[in-house]
């Protein structure tokens, strides 16, 4: 039943391996055991108490005839056993001395470290204390009788109250302070991440890198854009709460990224070519939810850091005005299915006008399709990935719009935008020491001087 640091349990009709270090406590219910593990996960297995005691070893204490607790998870003992997670477990009071003794042996500590007396019930009348005598010390003030845990709770509440007040003051100061556009542009964009437990360590996975999550027998498999599959026991419902509107449930087993879905037919089709199954009787509901979530996703693409006027864009990118290479900041135009259909020029330097053979006044604020009716949609795929997945891509291809072979480096800038550095391959040659990293490094250095 036991293998290294795991135990194999019968859950339903299958065998499931559970890591012993993740178990907090076990509660027996008739012929079944509810195993409470990390992240609130509860595994129900068909096993007896005797089998569990033999498999888990001496690190677990039997606090009740139907309950085993990991000694390392116990915070303190009063009228109940309080775990480090805050959960409270009842125990056999007549066995308290034996439980404390066992805990002392396992943890190498004295009872004073984890035994707490039960506080007096609030509102109950207390008996009148006897008058002090020569052999009896004077009555100690109630304030001095408070238990350490009560004092800690009071101090914690005071700290929390002070933090709330401080946050309210800061928020009020920010609201009163006049907001300058250039100050807003200096704030970096934060990448939303999903925290999961992998091999007993917390790992942060960028949300925009996740394609879908597949759950099977209490284990979640997180599939990413890079082809990596991350295995975790973090419950799917906790991840779903964190991911929010960016993901959609297609079935009990699948949680799929909204921006990775390109269509729903007999399966849910992803942009990378994979097909995800779904409950067929839920097809209309899934399509409706997907459409609504995609609309909200498009609305959230624009952020407060984005310049609001043409002058603000020029001020932000003023370092590119005299650069020999063409540079443009473009805002992507998406349809209701979250597909890129065009883009709008928000900024361009003079070198861009020379490359595109079109004055800037006819480019800025205009869509590419309106300026170049013969637009090739192949550029949309790369720009779409740069915006949605915050990728940096390098493209080398022929541009029929301007009859030129181009090398384009595209990368995310503001929400819903991407930057494009364009080179005319017929006019220039890159040396062996130049390349993507140098160009991007120069770009970042220019912006850091803003």
Protein backbone atom coordinates (compact mmCIF):
# COMPACT_ATOMS: atom_id res chain seq x y z
CA UNK A 1 0.00 0.00 0.00
CA UNK A 2 2.93 2.33 0.69
CA UNK A 3 5.63 3.24 -1.82
CA UNK A 4 8.36 5.76 -0.88
CA UNK A 5 6.47 8.88 0.27
CA UNK A 6 3.15 8.02 -1.31
CA UNK A 7 0.26 5.71 -0.48
CA UNK A 8 -1.95 3.97 -3.03
CA UNK A 9 -5.67 4.16 -2.26
CA UNK A 10 -8.77 2.80 -3.92
CA UNK A 11 -10.90 5.76 -5.05
CA UNK A 12 -14.00 4.60 -6.84
CA UNK A 13 -12.80 1.81 -9.12
CA UNK A 14 -9.28 3.08 -9.64
CA UNK A 15 -6.06 3.27 -7.66
CA UNK A 16 -4.83 6.77 -6.79
CA UNK A 17 -1.40 7.68 -5.45
CA UNK A 18 -1.44 10.33 -2.72
CA UNK A 19 1.70 12.04 -1.44
CA UNK A 20 1.93 11.62 2.35
CA UNK A 21 3.47 15.08 2.82
CA UNK A 22 0.33 16.71 1.37
CA UNK A 23 -2.09 15.08 3.87
CA UNK A 24 -3.34 17.30 6.73
CA UNK A 25 -5.76 14.92 8.43
CA UNK A 26 -8.03 11.95 7.73
CA UNK A 27 -11.65 11.61 8.86
CA UNK A 28 -13.25 8.15 8.76
CA UNK A 29 -16.89 7.86 7.69
CA UNK A 30 -18.22 4.31 7.93
CA UNK A 31 -16.22 2.25 5.42
CA UNK A 32 -14.64 5.28 3.73
CA UNK A 33 -11.92 7.77 4.61
CA UNK A 34 -12.00 11.46 3.66
CA UNK A 35 -8.38 12.49 3.18
CA UNK A 36 -7.93 16.26 3.53
CA UNK A 37 -4.86 17.43 1.61
CA UNK A 38 -3.24 20.65 0.36
CA UNK A 39 -5.36 23.39 -1.27
CA UNK A 40 -8.53 22.06 0.39
CA UNK A 41 -8.53 18.89 -1.73
CA UNK A 42 -10.58 16.03 -0.24
CA UNK A 43 -9.96 12.50 -1.53
CA UNK A 44 -12.49 9.81 -0.61
CA UNK A 45 -11.02 6.31 -0.47
CA UNK A 46 -12.23 2.89 0.60
CA UNK A 47 -9.78 1.92 3.35
CA UNK A 48 -9.80 0.99 7.05
CA UNK A 49 -8.29 2.95 9.91
CA UNK A 50 -5.86 0.11 10.69
CA UNK A 51 -4.55 0.10 7.12
CA UNK A 52 -4.04 3.87 7.23
CA UNK A 53 -2.19 3.74 10.55
CA UNK A 54 0.17 1.08 9.24
CA UNK A 55 0.76 2.93 5.95
CA UNK A 56 1.24 6.45 7.31
CA UNK A 57 3.58 5.53 10.16
CA UNK A 58 4.23 7.30 13.44
CA UNK A 59 4.05 10.87 12.12
CA UNK A 60 0.24 10.78 12.36
CA UNK A 61 -1.59 10.89 15.69
CA UNK A 62 -4.92 9.21 16.31
CA UNK A 63 -6.84 11.96 18.13
CA UNK A 64 -10.18 10.17 17.90
CA UNK A 65 -11.28 6.69 16.96
CA UNK A 66 -12.22 8.06 13.52
CA UNK A 67 -9.57 10.73 12.98
CA UNK A 68 -5.82 10.79 12.19
CA UNK A 69 -3.87 14.08 12.18
CA UNK A 70 -0.39 14.89 10.88
CA UNK A 71 1.59 16.02 13.94
CA UNK A 72 3.49 18.62 11.89
CA UNK A 73 0.19 20.32 10.94
CA UNK A 74 -0.96 20.97 14.54
CA UNK A 75 -0.69 24.59 15.63
CA UNK A 76 -2.07 24.28 19.15
CA UNK A 77 -4.49 22.32 21.34
CA UNK A 78 -7.22 23.84 23.50
CA UNK A 79 -10.79 22.57 23.61
CA UNK A 80 -10.18 21.60 19.96
CA UNK A 81 -7.12 20.87 17.85
CA UNK A 82 -6.28 23.87 15.64
CA UNK A 83 -4.22 23.18 12.50
CA UNK A 84 -1.79 25.55 10.78
CA UNK A 85 -4.42 26.04 8.07
CA UNK A 86 -6.91 27.31 10.67
CA UNK A 87 -9.14 24.22 10.57
CA UNK A 88 -10.46 22.94 13.91
CA UNK A 89 -10.77 19.26 14.78
CA UNK A 90 -12.48 17.72 17.78
CA UNK A 91 -10.65 15.08 19.79
CA UNK A 92 -11.29 12.64 22.64
CA UNK A 93 -10.85 14.78 25.78
CA UNK A 94 -10.00 11.78 27.94
CA UNK A 95 -7.08 11.10 25.59
CA UNK A 96 -5.69 14.65 25.80
CA UNK A 97 -2.73 13.70 28.01
CA UNK A 98 -1.76 10.84 25.66
CA UNK A 99 -2.11 13.09 22.58
CA UNK A 100 0.04 15.82 24.15
CA UNK A 101 2.65 13.30 25.24
CA UNK A 102 2.84 11.81 21.74
CA UNK A 103 3.08 15.28 20.20
CA UNK A 104 5.94 16.20 22.53
CA UNK A 105 7.87 13.10 21.47
CA UNK A 106 7.31 13.65 17.74
CA UNK A 107 8.08 17.36 17.72
CA UNK A 108 10.69 17.48 20.47
CA UNK A 109 8.88 20.34 22.24
CA UNK A 110 7.37 20.94 25.67
CA UNK A 111 3.59 21.08 26.18
CA UNK A 112 3.81 24.84 26.74
CA UNK A 113 4.61 25.30 23.04
CA UNK A 114 1.25 24.08 21.78
CA UNK A 115 -1.17 23.55 24.68
CA UNK A 116 -3.52 26.47 25.26
CA UNK A 117 -6.15 26.71 28.00
CA UNK A 118 -9.77 27.15 26.97
CA UNK A 119 -10.87 30.82 27.23
CA UNK A 120 -13.87 31.64 29.40
CA UNK A 121 -17.17 31.79 27.49
CA UNK A 122 -18.22 35.33 26.63
CA UNK A 123 -21.23 36.59 28.60
CA UNK A 124 -21.27 33.80 31.19
CA UNK A 125 -21.45 34.90 34.80
CA UNK A 126 -18.30 34.20 36.73
CA UNK A 127 -18.26 33.05 40.34
CA UNK A 128 -17.16 35.68 42.82
CA UNK A 129 -13.47 35.17 43.59
CA UNK A 130 -12.50 34.38 47.17
CA UNK A 131 -10.80 37.19 49.13
CA UNK A 132 -7.02 37.04 49.09
CA UNK A 133 -5.32 35.31 52.01
CA UNK A 134 -1.76 34.99 53.16
CA UNK A 135 -1.38 31.72 51.28
CA UNK A 136 -3.31 32.92 48.19
CA UNK A 137 -1.85 35.54 45.82
CA UNK A 138 -3.84 38.63 45.03
CA UNK A 139 -6.30 38.50 42.12
CA UNK A 140 -4.54 39.04 38.80
CA UNK A 141 -6.25 41.55 36.47
CA UNK A 142 -8.23 39.96 33.67
CA UNK A 143 -6.12 41.76 31.07
CA UNK A 144 -3.06 39.87 32.33
CA UNK A 145 -4.91 36.55 32.14
CA UNK A 146 -5.46 36.77 28.40
CA UNK A 147 -3.96 33.91 26.49
CA UNK A 148 -1.11 34.57 24.01
CA UNK A 149 -3.35 33.57 21.11
CA UNK A 150 -5.94 36.18 22.14
CA UNK A 151 -3.24 38.84 22.33
CA UNK A 152 -1.98 37.82 18.91
CA UNK A 153 -5.50 38.10 17.53
CA UNK A 154 -5.92 41.60 19.00
CA UNK A 155 -2.56 42.71 17.60
CA UNK A 156 -3.41 41.22 14.19
CA UNK A 157 -6.74 43.06 14.09
CA UNK A 158 -4.99 46.32 15.01
CA UNK A 159 -2.40 45.84 12.24
CA UNK A 160 -5.12 45.01 9.70
CA UNK A 161 -7.13 48.07 10.73
CA UNK A 162 -4.06 50.28 10.40
CA UNK A 163 -3.31 48.82 6.95
CA UNK A 164 -6.89 49.47 5.79
CA UNK A 165 -6.75 53.06 7.02
CA UNK A 166 -3.38 53.61 5.35
CA UNK A 167 -4.68 52.18 2.06
CA UNK A 168 -7.76 54.43 2.24
CA UNK A 169 -5.56 57.49 2.81
CA UNK A 170 -3.32 56.56 -0.14
CA UNK A 171 -6.35 56.00 -2.38
CA UNK A 172 -7.79 59.37 -1.40
CA UNK A 173 -4.45 61.06 -2.09
CA UNK A 174 -4.24 59.44 -5.53
CA UNK A 175 -7.77 60.58 -6.37
CA UNK A 176 -7.00 64.16 -5.34
CA UNK A 177 -3.65 64.27 -7.15
CA UNK A 178 -3.93 65.46 -10.76
CA UNK A 179 -3.04 62.59 -13.09
CA UNK A 180 -0.43 63.40 -15.70
CA UNK A 181 -0.42 61.25 -18.79
CA UNK A 182 3.35 60.92 -18.84
CA UNK A 183 3.32 59.55 -15.28
CA UNK A 184 0.77 56.94 -16.27
CA UNK A 185 2.89 55.77 -19.17
CA UNK A 186 5.87 55.07 -16.93
CA UNK A 187 4.02 52.40 -14.94
CA UNK A 188 4.94 48.87 -16.13
CA UNK A 189 2.30 46.40 -17.26
CA UNK A 190 1.80 43.56 -14.75
CA UNK A 191 1.51 40.00 -16.02
CA UNK A 192 -1.31 38.03 -14.43
CA UNK A 193 -0.11 34.65 -13.16
CA UNK A 194 -1.76 31.49 -11.85
CA UNK A 195 -0.18 30.08 -8.64
CA UNK A 196 -0.11 26.27 -8.54
CA UNK A 197 1.67 23.68 -6.39
CA UNK A 198 4.14 21.57 -8.38
CA UNK A 199 6.35 19.05 -6.54
CA UNK A 200 5.48 20.70 -3.19
CA UNK A 201 6.60 24.10 -4.49
CA UNK A 202 4.52 27.07 -5.60
CA UNK A 203 4.94 27.99 -9.27
CA UNK A 204 3.54 31.02 -11.08
CA UNK A 205 2.30 30.31 -14.61
CA UNK A 206 1.46 33.35 -16.82
CA UNK A 207 -2.26 33.18 -17.61
CA UNK A 208 -1.77 34.26 -21.23
CA UNK A 209 0.51 31.25 -21.77
CA UNK A 210 -2.16 28.71 -20.75
CA UNK A 211 -4.14 26.99 -23.53
CA UNK A 212 -6.33 24.72 -21.42
CA UNK A 213 -6.45 22.70 -18.20
CA UNK A 214 -7.46 19.04 -18.16
CA UNK A 215 -8.45 17.37 -14.88
CA UNK A 216 -8.41 13.63 -14.22
CA UNK A 217 -8.68 11.77 -10.91
CA UNK A 218 -7.76 14.77 -8.78
CA UNK A 219 -4.77 15.75 -10.93
CA UNK A 220 -4.80 18.80 -13.21
CA UNK A 221 -2.68 18.98 -16.39
CA UNK A 222 -1.97 22.56 -17.50
CA UNK A 223 -1.15 22.78 -21.22
CA UNK A 224 0.79 25.89 -22.26
CA UNK A 225 1.64 27.63 -25.52
CA UNK A 226 5.22 26.37 -25.32
CA UNK A 227 4.02 22.76 -25.45
CA UNK A 228 4.76 22.21 -21.75
CA UNK A 229 2.32 20.17 -19.63
CA UNK A 230 2.42 21.14 -15.96
CA UNK A 231 1.07 18.52 -13.53
CA UNK A 232 -0.45 19.73 -10.25
CA UNK A 233 -2.85 18.65 -7.51
CA UNK A 234 -4.16 22.18 -7.11
CA UNK A 235 -7.98 21.79 -7.31
CA UNK A 236 -9.46 22.98 -10.60
CA UNK A 237 -12.19 25.00 -8.87
CA UNK A 238 -9.52 27.11 -7.13
CA UNK A 239 -7.74 27.74 -10.44
CA UNK A 240 -11.07 28.59 -12.09
CA UNK A 241 -11.74 31.25 -9.43
CA UNK A 242 -8.34 32.82 -10.13
CA UNK A 243 -8.64 32.69 -13.93
CA UNK A 244 -12.15 34.20 -13.96
CA UNK A 245 -13.59 35.44 -17.28
CA UNK A 246 -10.45 34.54 -19.23
CA UNK A 247 -11.43 30.84 -19.24
CA UNK A 248 -14.55 28.79 -19.96
CA UNK A 249 -15.73 25.37 -18.79
CA UNK A 250 -16.46 23.13 -21.77
CA UNK A 251 -17.02 20.06 -19.56
CA UNK A 252 -16.28 18.84 -16.06
CA UNK A 253 -12.75 17.88 -17.13
CA UNK A 254 -11.74 20.85 -19.34
CA UNK A 255 -11.12 24.52 -18.59
CA UNK A 256 -10.17 26.34 -21.82
CA UNK A 257 -8.66 29.78 -22.47
CA UNK A 258 -11.14 32.09 -24.20
CA UNK A 259 -8.50 33.68 -26.43
CA UNK A 260 -7.20 30.29 -27.60
CA UNK A 261 -10.60 29.19 -29.00
CA UNK A 262 -11.17 29.80 -32.71
CA UNK A 263 -14.46 27.92 -33.17
CA UNK A 264 -17.00 25.43 -31.81
CA UNK A 265 -18.34 22.68 -34.10
CA UNK A 266 -18.23 19.00 -33.21
CA UNK A 267 -15.38 19.97 -30.85
CA UNK A 268 -13.87 23.12 -29.39
CA UNK A 269 -11.11 24.06 -31.84
CA UNK A 270 -8.02 25.90 -30.59
CA UNK A 271 -5.75 28.22 -32.55
CA UNK A 272 -2.85 25.76 -32.31
CA UNK A 273 -4.89 23.05 -34.10
CA UNK A 274 -5.95 21.01 -31.07
CA UNK A 275 -9.58 19.95 -30.60
CA UNK A 276 -11.18 19.76 -27.13
CA UNK A 277 -14.28 17.61 -26.52
CA UNK A 278 -17.34 19.08 -24.85
CA UNK A 279 -20.82 18.02 -23.71
CA UNK A 280 -22.92 18.01 -26.89
CA UNK A 281 -26.13 18.96 -25.08
CA UNK A 282 -24.35 22.11 -23.89
CA UNK A 283 -23.32 23.34 -27.35
CA UNK A 284 -25.67 26.34 -27.46
CA UNK A 285 -24.82 27.32 -23.90
CA UNK A 286 -21.06 27.07 -24.53
CA UNK A 287 -21.32 29.17 -27.70
CA UNK A 288 -23.32 31.84 -25.87
CA UNK A 289 -20.88 31.94 -22.93
CA UNK A 290 -17.90 32.02 -25.30
CA UNK A 291 -19.33 34.92 -27.29
CA UNK A 292 -20.04 36.92 -24.13
CA UNK A 293 -16.61 36.25 -22.61
CA UNK A 294 -14.82 37.13 -25.87
CA UNK A 295 -16.66 40.46 -26.03
CA UNK A 296 -15.61 41.25 -22.46
CA UNK A 297 -12.04 40.17 -23.26
CA UNK A 298 -11.88 42.61 -26.21
CA UNK A 299 -13.23 45.41 -23.99
CA UNK A 300 -10.50 44.72 -21.41
CA UNK A 301 -7.68 44.81 -23.97
CA UNK A 302 -7.46 48.59 -23.78
CA UNK A 303 -5.73 49.75 -20.58
CA UNK A 304 -5.30 53.05 -18.78
CA UNK A 305 -1.62 53.25 -19.77
CA UNK A 306 -2.41 53.67 -23.46
CA UNK A 307 -1.84 57.22 -24.79
CA UNK A 308 -5.10 58.97 -25.61
CA UNK A 309 -4.01 61.38 -28.33
CA UNK A 310 -1.72 61.47 -31.36
CA UNK A 311 0.47 64.00 -29.54
CA UNK A 312 0.81 61.67 -26.55
CA UNK A 313 2.00 58.86 -28.83
CA UNK A 314 4.61 61.13 -30.41
CA UNK A 315 5.80 62.25 -27.00
CA UNK A 316 6.07 58.67 -25.78
CA UNK A 317 7.98 57.47 -28.87
CA UNK A 318 9.96 60.67 -29.51
CA UNK A 319 13.23 58.71 -29.38
CA UNK A 320 12.31 56.91 -32.61
CA UNK A 321 11.81 60.03 -34.71
CA UNK A 322 15.36 60.04 -36.11
CA UNK A 323 15.94 56.29 -36.21
CA UNK A 324 17.05 54.83 -39.60
CA UNK A 325 14.66 51.89 -39.32
CA UNK A 326 10.88 52.08 -39.60
CA UNK A 327 8.84 51.76 -36.41
CA UNK A 328 5.09 51.69 -35.83
CA UNK A 329 2.74 51.16 -32.89
CA UNK A 330 -0.46 49.52 -34.14
CA UNK A 331 -3.77 48.82 -32.42
CA UNK A 332 -5.36 45.53 -33.44
CA UNK A 333 -9.01 45.37 -34.56
CA UNK A 334 -10.80 42.18 -33.47
CA UNK A 335 -14.16 40.80 -34.49
CA UNK A 336 -16.67 39.25 -32.07
CA UNK A 337 -14.91 35.87 -32.32
CA UNK A 338 -11.65 37.40 -31.10
CA UNK A 339 -10.06 37.16 -34.54
CA UNK A 340 -7.78 39.96 -35.75
CA UNK A 341 -9.26 41.48 -38.92
CA UNK A 342 -7.21 44.68 -39.30
CA UNK A 343 -5.05 47.15 -37.41
CA UNK A 344 -4.86 50.92 -36.94
CA UNK A 345 -1.65 52.94 -37.08
CA UNK A 346 -1.32 54.88 -33.79
CA UNK A 347 2.27 55.98 -34.22
CA UNK A 348 4.84 55.90 -37.01
CA UNK A 349 8.23 57.53 -37.41
CA UNK A 350 9.44 59.24 -40.63
CA UNK A 351 11.31 56.08 -41.69
CA UNK A 352 7.96 54.25 -41.71
CA UNK A 353 6.49 56.79 -44.12
CA UNK A 354 9.47 56.28 -46.46
CA UNK A 355 9.15 52.48 -46.29
CA UNK A 356 5.37 52.44 -46.78
CA UNK A 357 5.69 55.16 -49.49
CA UNK A 358 2.80 57.00 -47.81
CA UNK A 359 2.81 60.26 -45.77
CA UNK A 360 2.30 59.80 -42.03
CA UNK A 361 -0.83 61.99 -42.08
CA UNK A 362 -2.43 59.36 -44.34
CA UNK A 363 -1.34 56.51 -42.04
CA UNK A 364 -1.83 57.67 -38.45
CA UNK A 365 -5.35 56.96 -37.21
CA UNK A 366 -6.18 54.94 -40.34
CA UNK A 367 -6.64 51.19 -40.68
CA UNK A 368 -4.16 49.27 -42.79
CA UNK A 369 -6.95 47.84 -44.96
CA UNK A 370 -8.27 51.30 -45.83
CA UNK A 371 -4.80 52.51 -46.89
CA UNK A 372 -3.79 49.30 -48.67
CA UNK A 373 -6.82 47.56 -50.23
CA UNK A 374 -4.59 44.65 -51.29
CA UNK A 375 -3.76 43.82 -47.64
CA UNK A 376 -2.28 40.34 -47.12
CA UNK A 377 -3.85 38.70 -44.07
CA UNK A 378 -0.67 36.72 -43.27
CA UNK A 379 0.59 39.65 -41.13
CA UNK A 380 -2.52 39.47 -38.94
CA UNK A 381 -1.62 36.04 -37.55
CA UNK A 382 1.70 37.19 -36.10
CA UNK A 383 0.40 40.51 -34.80
CA UNK A 384 -2.54 38.70 -33.20
CA UNK A 385 -0.19 36.40 -31.28
CA UNK A 386 1.94 39.33 -30.15
CA UNK A 387 -1.13 41.05 -28.71
CA UNK A 388 -3.04 38.11 -27.24
CA UNK A 389 -0.15 35.98 -26.01
CA UNK A 390 2.39 38.81 -25.52
CA UNK A 391 4.88 37.07 -27.80
CA UNK A 392 7.90 38.56 -29.56
CA UNK A 393 8.06 37.32 -33.14
CA UNK A 394 10.40 37.80 -36.12
CA UNK A 395 8.92 37.64 -39.63
CA UNK A 396 10.68 37.67 -43.00
CA UNK A 397 8.37 37.75 -46.00
CA UNK A 398 7.40 39.58 -49.16
CA UNK A 399 4.97 42.49 -48.81
CA UNK A 400 2.76 42.82 -51.89
CA UNK A 401 1.31 46.07 -50.52
CA UNK A 402 4.61 47.94 -51.03
CA UNK A 403 6.39 45.41 -53.30
CA UNK A 404 9.25 44.92 -50.84
CA UNK A 405 10.89 42.06 -48.95
CA UNK A 406 10.55 42.87 -45.26
CA UNK A 407 11.95 41.74 -41.97
CA UNK A 408 9.54 42.62 -39.15
CA UNK A 409 10.03 42.28 -35.42
CA UNK A 410 6.70 42.56 -33.58
CA UNK A 411 6.22 42.61 -29.81
CA UNK A 412 3.50 43.66 -27.30
CA UNK A 413 3.34 47.26 -26.13
CA UNK A 414 0.07 48.54 -24.63
CA UNK A 415 -3.06 46.48 -24.10
CA UNK A 416 -4.40 45.49 -27.54
CA UNK A 417 -1.34 47.01 -29.25
CA UNK A 418 1.94 45.76 -30.64
CA UNK A 419 5.08 47.48 -31.81
CA UNK A 420 6.63 46.72 -35.20
CA UNK A 421 10.22 47.34 -36.28
CA UNK A 422 10.49 47.01 -40.08
CA UNK A 423 13.58 46.57 -42.26
CA UNK A 424 13.78 46.69 -46.05
CA UNK A 425 15.90 43.64 -46.84
CA UNK A 426 16.84 45.04 -50.24
CA UNK A 427 18.48 48.11 -48.77
CA UNK A 428 20.23 46.91 -45.63
CA UNK A 429 22.14 43.94 -44.37
CA UNK A 430 22.30 43.04 -40.71
CA UNK A 431 25.77 42.26 -39.40
CA UNK A 432 26.47 39.05 -37.54
CA UNK A 433 26.40 40.87 -34.20
CA UNK A 434 23.02 42.51 -34.74
CA UNK A 435 19.69 40.82 -34.31
CA UNK A 436 16.48 40.63 -32.38
CA UNK A 437 17.95 41.06 -28.90
CA UNK A 438 20.00 44.12 -29.84
CA UNK A 439 17.11 45.88 -31.52
CA UNK A 440 14.76 45.14 -28.64
CA UNK A 441 17.43 46.16 -26.15
CA UNK A 442 17.78 49.49 -27.92
CA UNK A 443 14.01 49.92 -27.89
CA UNK A 444 13.81 49.23 -24.16
CA UNK A 445 16.71 51.59 -23.48
CA UNK A 446 15.01 54.39 -25.37
CA UNK A 447 11.79 53.93 -23.40
CA UNK A 448 13.62 53.79 -20.06
CA UNK A 449 14.83 57.33 -20.70
CA UNK A 450 11.26 58.62 -20.89
